[in-house]
Tab-separated table of C-alpha atoms in Angstrom:
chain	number	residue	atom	x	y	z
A	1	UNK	CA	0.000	0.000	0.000
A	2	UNK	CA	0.965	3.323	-0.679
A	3	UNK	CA	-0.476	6.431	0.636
A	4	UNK	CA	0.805	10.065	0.950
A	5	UNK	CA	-1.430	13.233	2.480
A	6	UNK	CA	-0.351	15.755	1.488
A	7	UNK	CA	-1.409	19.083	3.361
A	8	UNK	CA	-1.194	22.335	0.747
A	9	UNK	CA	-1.975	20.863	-2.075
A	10	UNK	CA	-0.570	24.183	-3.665
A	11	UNK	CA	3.072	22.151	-3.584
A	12	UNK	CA	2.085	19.300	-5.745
A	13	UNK	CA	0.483	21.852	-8.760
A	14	UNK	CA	3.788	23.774	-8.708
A	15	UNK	CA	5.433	21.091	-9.049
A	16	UNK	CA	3.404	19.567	-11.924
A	17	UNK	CA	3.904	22.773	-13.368
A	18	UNK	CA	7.446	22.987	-13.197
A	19	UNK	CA	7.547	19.514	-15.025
A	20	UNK	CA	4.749	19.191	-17.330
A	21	UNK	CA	6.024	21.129	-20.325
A	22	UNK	CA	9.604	19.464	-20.458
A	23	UNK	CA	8.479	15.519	-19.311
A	24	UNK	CA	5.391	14.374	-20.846
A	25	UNK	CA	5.453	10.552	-19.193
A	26	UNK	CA	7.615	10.851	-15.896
A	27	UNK	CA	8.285	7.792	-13.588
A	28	UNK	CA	7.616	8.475	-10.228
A	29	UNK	CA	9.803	6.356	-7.893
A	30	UNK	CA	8.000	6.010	-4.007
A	31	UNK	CA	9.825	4.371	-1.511
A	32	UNK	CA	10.173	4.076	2.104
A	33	UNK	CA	11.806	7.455	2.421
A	34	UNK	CA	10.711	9.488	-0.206
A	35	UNK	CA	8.872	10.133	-4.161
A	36	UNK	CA	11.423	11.037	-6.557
A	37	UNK	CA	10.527	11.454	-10.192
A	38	UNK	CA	13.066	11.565	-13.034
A	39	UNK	CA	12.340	12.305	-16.450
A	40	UNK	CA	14.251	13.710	-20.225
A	41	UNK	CA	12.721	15.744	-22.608
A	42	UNK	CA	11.911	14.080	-26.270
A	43	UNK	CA	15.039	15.569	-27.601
A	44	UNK	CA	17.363	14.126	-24.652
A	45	UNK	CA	18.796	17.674	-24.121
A	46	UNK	CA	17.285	18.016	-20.711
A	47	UNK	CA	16.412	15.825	-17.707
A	48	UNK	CA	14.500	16.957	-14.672
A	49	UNK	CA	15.043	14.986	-11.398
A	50	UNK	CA	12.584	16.155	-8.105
A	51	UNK	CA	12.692	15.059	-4.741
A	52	UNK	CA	9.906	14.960	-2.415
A	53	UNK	CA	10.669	13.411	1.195
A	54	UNK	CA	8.443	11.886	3.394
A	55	UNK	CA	8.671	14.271	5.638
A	56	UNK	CA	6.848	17.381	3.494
A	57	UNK	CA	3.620	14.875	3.493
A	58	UNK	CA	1.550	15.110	7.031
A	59	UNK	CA	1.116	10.927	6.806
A	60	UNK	CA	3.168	8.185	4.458
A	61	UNK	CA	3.425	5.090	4.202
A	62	UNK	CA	5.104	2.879	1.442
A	63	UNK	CA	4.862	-0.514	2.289
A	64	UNK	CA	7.157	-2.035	-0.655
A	65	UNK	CA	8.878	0.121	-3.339
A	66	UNK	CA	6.165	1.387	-6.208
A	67	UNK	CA	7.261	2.908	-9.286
A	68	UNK	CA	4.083	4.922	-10.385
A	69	UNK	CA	4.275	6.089	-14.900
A	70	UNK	CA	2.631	8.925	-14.679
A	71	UNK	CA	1.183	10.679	-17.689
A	72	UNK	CA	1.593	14.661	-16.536
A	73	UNK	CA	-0.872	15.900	-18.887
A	74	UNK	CA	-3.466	13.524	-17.212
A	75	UNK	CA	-2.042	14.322	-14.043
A	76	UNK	CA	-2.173	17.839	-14.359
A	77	UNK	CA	-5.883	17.779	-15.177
A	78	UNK	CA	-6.900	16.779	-11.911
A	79	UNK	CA	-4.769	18.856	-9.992
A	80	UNK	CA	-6.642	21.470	-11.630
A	81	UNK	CA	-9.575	20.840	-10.035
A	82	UNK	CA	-7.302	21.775	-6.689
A	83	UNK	CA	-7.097	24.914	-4.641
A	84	UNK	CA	-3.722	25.836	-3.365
A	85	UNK	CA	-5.008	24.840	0.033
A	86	UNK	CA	-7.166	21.949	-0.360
A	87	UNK	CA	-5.309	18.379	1.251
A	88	UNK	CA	-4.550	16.098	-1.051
A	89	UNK	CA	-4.039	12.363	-0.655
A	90	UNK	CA	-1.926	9.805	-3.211
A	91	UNK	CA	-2.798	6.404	-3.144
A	92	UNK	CA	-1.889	3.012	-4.989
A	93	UNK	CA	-1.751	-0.709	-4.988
A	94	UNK	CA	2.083	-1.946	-4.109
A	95	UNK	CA	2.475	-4.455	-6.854
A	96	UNK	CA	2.196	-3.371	-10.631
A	97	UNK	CA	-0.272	-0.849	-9.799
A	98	UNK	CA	-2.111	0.176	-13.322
A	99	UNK	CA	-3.863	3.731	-11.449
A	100	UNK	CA	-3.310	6.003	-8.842
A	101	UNK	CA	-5.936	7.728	-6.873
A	102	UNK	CA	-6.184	11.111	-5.888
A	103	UNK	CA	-8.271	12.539	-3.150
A	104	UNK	CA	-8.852	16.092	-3.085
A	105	UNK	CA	-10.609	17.900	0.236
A	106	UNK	CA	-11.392	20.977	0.560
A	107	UNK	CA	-9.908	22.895	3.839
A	108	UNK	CA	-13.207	22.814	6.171
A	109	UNK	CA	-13.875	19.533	4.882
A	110	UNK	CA	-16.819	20.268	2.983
A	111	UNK	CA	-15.578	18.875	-0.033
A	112	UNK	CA	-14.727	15.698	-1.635
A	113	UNK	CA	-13.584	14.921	-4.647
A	114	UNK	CA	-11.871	11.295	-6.034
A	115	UNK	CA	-9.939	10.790	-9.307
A	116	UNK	CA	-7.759	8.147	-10.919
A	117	UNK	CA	-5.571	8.270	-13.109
A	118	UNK	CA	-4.200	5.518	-15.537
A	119	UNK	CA	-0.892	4.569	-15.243
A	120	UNK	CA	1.244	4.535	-18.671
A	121	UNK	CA	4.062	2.104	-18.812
A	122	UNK	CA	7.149	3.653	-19.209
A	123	UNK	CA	10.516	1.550	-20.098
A	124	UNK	CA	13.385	3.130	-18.783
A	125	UNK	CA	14.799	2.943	-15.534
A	126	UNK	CA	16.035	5.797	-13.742
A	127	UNK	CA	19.671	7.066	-14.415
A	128	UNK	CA	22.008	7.205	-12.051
A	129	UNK	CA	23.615	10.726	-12.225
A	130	UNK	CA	27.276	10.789	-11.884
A	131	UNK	CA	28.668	12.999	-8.829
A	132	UNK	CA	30.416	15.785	-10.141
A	133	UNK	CA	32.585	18.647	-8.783
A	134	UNK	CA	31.093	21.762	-10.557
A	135	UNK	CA	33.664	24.758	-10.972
A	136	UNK	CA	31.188	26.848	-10.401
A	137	UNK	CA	28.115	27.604	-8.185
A	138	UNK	CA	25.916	30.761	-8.588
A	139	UNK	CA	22.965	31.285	-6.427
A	140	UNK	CA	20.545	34.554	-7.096
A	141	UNK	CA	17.091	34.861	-6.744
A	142	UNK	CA	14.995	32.603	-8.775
A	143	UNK	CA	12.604	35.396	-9.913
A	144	UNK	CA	15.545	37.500	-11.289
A	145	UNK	CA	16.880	34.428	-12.839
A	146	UNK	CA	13.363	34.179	-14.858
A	147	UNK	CA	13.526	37.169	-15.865
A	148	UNK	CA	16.744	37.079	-16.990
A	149	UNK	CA	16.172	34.089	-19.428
A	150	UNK	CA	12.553	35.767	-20.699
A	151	UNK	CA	14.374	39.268	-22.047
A	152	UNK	CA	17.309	37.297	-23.456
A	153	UNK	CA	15.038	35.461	-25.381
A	154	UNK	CA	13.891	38.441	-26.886
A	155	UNK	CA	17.940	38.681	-29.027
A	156	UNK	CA	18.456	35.120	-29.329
A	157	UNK	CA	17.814	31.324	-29.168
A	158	UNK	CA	21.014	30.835	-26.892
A	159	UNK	CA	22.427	32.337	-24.288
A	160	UNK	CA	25.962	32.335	-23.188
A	161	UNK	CA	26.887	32.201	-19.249
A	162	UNK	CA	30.173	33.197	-18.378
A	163	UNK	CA	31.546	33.435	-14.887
A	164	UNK	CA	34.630	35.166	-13.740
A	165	UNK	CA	36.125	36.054	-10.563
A	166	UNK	CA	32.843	37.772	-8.852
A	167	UNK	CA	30.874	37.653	-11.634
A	168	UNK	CA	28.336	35.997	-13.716
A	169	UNK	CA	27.370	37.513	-17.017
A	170	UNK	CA	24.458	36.340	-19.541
A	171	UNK	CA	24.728	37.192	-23.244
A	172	UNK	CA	22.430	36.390	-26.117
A	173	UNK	CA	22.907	37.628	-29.835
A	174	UNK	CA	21.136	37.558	-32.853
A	175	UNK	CA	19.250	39.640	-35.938
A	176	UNK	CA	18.818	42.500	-33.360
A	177	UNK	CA	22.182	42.531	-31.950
A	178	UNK	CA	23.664	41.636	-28.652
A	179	UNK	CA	22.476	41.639	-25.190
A	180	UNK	CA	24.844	40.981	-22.089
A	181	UNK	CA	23.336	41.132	-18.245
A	182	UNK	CA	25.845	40.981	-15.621
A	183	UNK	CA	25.594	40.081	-11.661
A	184	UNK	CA	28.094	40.753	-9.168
A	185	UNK	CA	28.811	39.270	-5.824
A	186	UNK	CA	26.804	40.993	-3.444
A	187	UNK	CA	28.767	42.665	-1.388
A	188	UNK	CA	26.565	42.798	1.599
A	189	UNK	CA	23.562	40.719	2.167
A	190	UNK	CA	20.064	42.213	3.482
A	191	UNK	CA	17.667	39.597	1.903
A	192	UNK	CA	19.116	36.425	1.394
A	193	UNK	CA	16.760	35.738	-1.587
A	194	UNK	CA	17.718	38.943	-3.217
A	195	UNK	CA	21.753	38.778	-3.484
A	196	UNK	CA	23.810	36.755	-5.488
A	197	UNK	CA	26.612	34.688	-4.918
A	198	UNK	CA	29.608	33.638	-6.881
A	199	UNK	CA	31.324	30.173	-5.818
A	200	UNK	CA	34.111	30.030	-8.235
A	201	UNK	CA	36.914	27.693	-8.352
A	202	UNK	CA	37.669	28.059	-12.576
A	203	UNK	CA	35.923	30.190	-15.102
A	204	UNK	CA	33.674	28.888	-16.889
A	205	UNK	CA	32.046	29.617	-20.599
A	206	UNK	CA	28.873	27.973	-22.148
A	207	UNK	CA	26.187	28.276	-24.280
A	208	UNK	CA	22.642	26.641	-23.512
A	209	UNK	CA	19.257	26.409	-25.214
A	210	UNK	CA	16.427	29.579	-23.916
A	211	UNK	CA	14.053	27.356	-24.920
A	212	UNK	CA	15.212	24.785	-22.347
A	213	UNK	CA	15.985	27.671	-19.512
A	214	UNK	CA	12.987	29.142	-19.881
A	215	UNK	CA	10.883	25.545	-19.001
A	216	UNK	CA	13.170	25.370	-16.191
A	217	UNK	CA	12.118	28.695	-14.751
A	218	UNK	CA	7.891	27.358	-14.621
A	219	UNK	CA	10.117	26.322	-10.967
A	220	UNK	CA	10.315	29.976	-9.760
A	221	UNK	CA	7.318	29.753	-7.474
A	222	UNK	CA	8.501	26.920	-5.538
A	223	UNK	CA	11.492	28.609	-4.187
A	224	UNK	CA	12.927	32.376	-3.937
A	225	UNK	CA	16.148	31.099	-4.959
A	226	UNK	CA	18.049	29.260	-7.628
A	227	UNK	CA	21.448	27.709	-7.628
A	228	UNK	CA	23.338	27.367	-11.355
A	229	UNK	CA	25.995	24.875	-11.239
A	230	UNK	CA	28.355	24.940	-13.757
A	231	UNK	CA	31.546	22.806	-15.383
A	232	UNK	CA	32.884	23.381	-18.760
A	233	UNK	CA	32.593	19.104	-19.170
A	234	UNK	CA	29.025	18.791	-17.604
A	235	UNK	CA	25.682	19.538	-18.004
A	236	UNK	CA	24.295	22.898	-16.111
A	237	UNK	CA	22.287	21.794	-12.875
A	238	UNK	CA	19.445	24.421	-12.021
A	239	UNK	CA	18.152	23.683	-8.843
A	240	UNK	CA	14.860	24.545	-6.654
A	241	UNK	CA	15.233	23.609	-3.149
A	242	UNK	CA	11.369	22.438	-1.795
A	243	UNK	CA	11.787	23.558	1.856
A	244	UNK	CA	13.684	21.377	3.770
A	245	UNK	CA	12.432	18.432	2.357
A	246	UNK	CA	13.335	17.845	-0.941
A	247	UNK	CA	14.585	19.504	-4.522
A	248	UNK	CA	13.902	19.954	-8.227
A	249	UNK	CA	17.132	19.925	-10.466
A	250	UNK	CA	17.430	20.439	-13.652
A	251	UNK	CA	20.396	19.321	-15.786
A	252	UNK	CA	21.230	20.396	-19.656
A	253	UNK	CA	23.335	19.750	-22.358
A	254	UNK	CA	25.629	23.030	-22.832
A	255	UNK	CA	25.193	23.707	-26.927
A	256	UNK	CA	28.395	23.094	-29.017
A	257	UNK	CA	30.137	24.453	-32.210
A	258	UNK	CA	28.281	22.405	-35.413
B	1	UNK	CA	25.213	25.472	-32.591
B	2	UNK	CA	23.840	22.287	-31.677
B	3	UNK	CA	22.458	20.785	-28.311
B	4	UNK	CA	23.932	17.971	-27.144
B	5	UNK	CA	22.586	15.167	-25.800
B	6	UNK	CA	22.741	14.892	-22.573
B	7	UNK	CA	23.270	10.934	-21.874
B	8	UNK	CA	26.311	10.919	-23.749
B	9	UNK	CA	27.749	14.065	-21.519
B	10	UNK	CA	26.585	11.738	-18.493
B	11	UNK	CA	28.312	8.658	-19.601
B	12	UNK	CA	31.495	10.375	-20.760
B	13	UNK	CA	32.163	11.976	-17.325
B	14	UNK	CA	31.888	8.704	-15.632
């Protein structure tokens, strides 16, 4: 049996959100401990990997180890029908389960409403992704971030990150001309989710898909702040921290010279 | 430029 309350509902719809539009089938892996869903885009440029632990739901239990293919587009529809606040519960059979329920209630427990979804089979496993010592870490405010990728995209498909010393500067060229944002270090820190750090140990310079960054960024409302990860021999990890109690990362495939 | 895809990044940093 596997059963997760989950009390703001709210959490579960950003997260859909932030994953929908990259990962149309996504498996979601429960265990004793925790969900974790991994999924690539069609074009294997991008993969998406969330963490949810058990400890953001107000009651789990996972019996035995369920891997739940879940069609997002499906899902998504349901969750819908869910205010921010209502409670909602996940629930499946432990072996080869071919739905999942969903029970939505409302806050004063007026309302009831049940769902299931189908399950879609999905034949991949999940990857393991290698540890890797990034070169650089940047961490800014995830709003700023979005906005950063949605006026770039205005000059160009691509956008080049480069990050020196203190800073960390965007660029994007095309028919228009050339467009280059630049962060510093903050130098003092009054809002923790407004300044922006460096964590350099080599410079780095890549180029990466808007398109991409841009479905990355439907993540801003789950967390004020964003951490870039960067390695001239690895993909970029954009990560969301969910509270305490779990993460979405995103990792993609820096462009290269045709 | 051309994206790459990202398995083969994965398996060629292992």
């Amino acid at each position: 049996m596997f059963e997760a309350k989950l009390q703001q509902g709210g959490l579960l719809k950003k997260i859909l959100e932030s994953v929908k539009d990259l990962v149309v089938d996504g498996l979601w892996d429960c265990d004793g401990a925790a969900i974790t869903l991994q999924g690539m885009d069609s074009s294997h440029v991008a993969l998406v990997e969330m963490l949810l632990r058990a400890e953001a739901f107000e009651h789990y239990r996972c019996d035995r180890n369920v891997t739940l293919g879940m069609n997002h587009n499906h899902l998504s529809k349901i969750l819908k029908c869910a205010n921010n606040d209502d409670i909602v519960i996940l629930k499946a059979a432990d072996q080869n389960p071919d739905s999942c329920s969903l029970i939505l209630e409302s806050k004063n427990g007026e309302k009831t409403s049940d769902f299931v979804v189908s399950l879609v089979r999905i034949d991949t496993d999940q990857l393991g992704i290698p540890e890797t010592e990034y070169s650089a870490h940047v961490k800014m405010s995830s709003g700023e971030f979005q906005r950063i990728c949605r006026d770039l995209s205005q000059f160009g498909d691509a956008v080049q990150i480069t990050c020196s010393k203190q800073d960390v500067k965007f660029s994007s060229s095309g028919e228009t001309g050339k467009a280059n944002i630049t962060l510093t270090h903050s130098a003092t820190v009054d809002k923790e989710e407004e300044s922006v750090t460096v964590d350099l140990k080599e410079p780095v310079d890549l180029t990466f898909a808007l398109r991409f960054l841009n479905l990355f960024t439907k993540a801003t409302p789950i967390s004020d702040t964003v951490t870039l990860s960067l390695s001239q021999e690895a993909p970029l990890v954009v990560e969301y921290k969910i509270g305490d109690s779990g993460h979405i990362r995103y990792f993609l495939a820096p462009k290269i010279q045709e | 430029d051309v994206n790459q895809n990202i398995l083969s990044i994965f398996y060629n940093s292992i």
